[in-house]
XYZ file of C-alpha atoms in Angstrom:
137
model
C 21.359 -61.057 72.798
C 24.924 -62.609 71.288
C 27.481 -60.487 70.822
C 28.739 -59.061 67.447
C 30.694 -62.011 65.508
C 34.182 -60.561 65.487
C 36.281 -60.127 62.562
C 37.148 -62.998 61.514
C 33.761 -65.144 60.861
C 32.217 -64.308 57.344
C 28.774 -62.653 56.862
C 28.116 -65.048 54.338
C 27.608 -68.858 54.424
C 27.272 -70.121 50.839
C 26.646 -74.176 52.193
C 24.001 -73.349 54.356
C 22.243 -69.932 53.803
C 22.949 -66.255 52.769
C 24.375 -65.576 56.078
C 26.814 -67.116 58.666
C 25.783 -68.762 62.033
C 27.165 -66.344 64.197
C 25.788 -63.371 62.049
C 21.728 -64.725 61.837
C 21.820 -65.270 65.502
C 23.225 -61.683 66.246
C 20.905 -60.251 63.503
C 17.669 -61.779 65.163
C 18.438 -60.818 68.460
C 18.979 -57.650 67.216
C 15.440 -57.338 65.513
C 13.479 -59.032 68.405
C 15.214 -56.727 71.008
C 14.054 -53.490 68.358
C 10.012 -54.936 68.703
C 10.269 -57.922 66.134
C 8.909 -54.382 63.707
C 5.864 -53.543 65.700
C 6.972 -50.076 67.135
C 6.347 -46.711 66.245
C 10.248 -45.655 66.696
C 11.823 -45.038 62.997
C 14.995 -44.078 62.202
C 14.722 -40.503 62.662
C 13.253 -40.925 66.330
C 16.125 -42.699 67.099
C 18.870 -40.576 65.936
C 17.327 -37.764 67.584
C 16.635 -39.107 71.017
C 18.720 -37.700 73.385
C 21.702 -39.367 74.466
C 20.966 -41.434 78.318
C 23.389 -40.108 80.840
C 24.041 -41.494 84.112
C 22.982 -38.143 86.411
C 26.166 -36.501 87.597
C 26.864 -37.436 91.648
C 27.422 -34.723 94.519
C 30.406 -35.615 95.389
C 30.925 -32.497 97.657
C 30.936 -34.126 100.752
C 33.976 -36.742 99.749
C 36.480 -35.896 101.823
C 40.500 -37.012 100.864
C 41.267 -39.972 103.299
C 45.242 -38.946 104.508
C 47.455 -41.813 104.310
C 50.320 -42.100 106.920
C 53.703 -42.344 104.757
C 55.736 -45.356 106.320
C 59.326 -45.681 105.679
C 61.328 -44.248 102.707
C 60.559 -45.606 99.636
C 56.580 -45.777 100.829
C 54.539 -47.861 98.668
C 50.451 -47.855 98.602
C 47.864 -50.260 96.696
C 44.747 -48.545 95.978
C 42.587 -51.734 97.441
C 39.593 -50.242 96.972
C 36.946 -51.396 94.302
C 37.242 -47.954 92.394
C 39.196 -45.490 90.944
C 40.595 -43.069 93.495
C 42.842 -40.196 93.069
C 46.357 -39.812 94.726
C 48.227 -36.225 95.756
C 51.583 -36.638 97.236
C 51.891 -33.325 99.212
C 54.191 -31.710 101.829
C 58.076 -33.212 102.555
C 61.456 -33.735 100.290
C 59.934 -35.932 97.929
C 62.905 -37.126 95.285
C 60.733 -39.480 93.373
C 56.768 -40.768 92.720
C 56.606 -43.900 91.268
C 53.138 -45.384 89.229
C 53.175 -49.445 88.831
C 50.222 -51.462 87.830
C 51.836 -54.798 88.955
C 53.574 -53.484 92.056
C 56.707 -55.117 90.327
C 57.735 -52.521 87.363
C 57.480 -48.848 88.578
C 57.434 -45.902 86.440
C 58.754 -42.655 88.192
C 55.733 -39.308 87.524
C 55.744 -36.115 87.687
C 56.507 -34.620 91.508
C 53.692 -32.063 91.485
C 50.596 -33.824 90.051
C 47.641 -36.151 90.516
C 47.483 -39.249 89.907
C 44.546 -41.644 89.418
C 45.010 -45.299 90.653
C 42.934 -47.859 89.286
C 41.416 -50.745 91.991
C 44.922 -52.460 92.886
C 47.291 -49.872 90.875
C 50.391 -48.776 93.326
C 52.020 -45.417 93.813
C 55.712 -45.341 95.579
C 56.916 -42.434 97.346
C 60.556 -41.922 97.678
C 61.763 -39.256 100.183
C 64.048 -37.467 103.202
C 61.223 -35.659 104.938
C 57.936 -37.209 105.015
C 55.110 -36.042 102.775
C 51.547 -36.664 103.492
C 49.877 -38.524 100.790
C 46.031 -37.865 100.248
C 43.771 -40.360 98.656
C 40.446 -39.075 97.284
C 37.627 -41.349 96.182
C 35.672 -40.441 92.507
């Protein structure tokens, strides 16, 4: 199916037909992915259905993977595929850093989680090493 015309390409088409290009194509995909109007599902059926939900995953046996600190300031890349929560425990911690671009850091709050996107960085800055644990969602 095409995706939805965006904003700036008319609905309308008044030198070819009533509607654009971009909007027929979308349109008929739209009706021939519905049944081309041989199904049984109306309107109603459809806005009573319940709502598809991924099933929730036991994630009870994900352990937090502890990450030795190097040298003050300490800097980690979450180079994982997914999304993985940091906790900066433990130590004389002065400062925890957030960067997306491992270039511009942002300094966080001390005592508090923080969730690192695939290739987001945290930065530790200390006097006594903490221990920082990274848990996998």
């Amino acid at each position: 199916m095409d995706r939805i015309p965006g904003s700036q390409v008319s609905i309308t088409d008044q030198s070819t037909v009533p509607f654009s290009r971009e909007w027929y194509r979308f349109l008929t995909g739209l009706y021939t992915l519905t049944g081309n109007g041989n199904n049984n599902v109306g309107l109603v059926d459809v806005q009573s259905a319940p709502i598809a939900r991924e099933p929730q995953k036991s994630r009870h046996k994900v352990l937090p993977v502890p990450i030795t600190v190097g040298a003050s300031p300490f800097f980690y890349m979450n180079n994982t595929n997914a999304e993985v929560d940091a906790i900066v425990q433990g130590g004389t911690v002065s400062d925890v850093q957030y960067s997306r671009d491992g270039i511009t850091y942002y300094s966080i709050a001390l005592r508090a989680m923080c969730r690192l996107s695939p290739y987001d960085w945290i930065g530790i800055v200390y006097t006594v090493a903490p221990t920082l644990l990274i848990i996998p969602r």
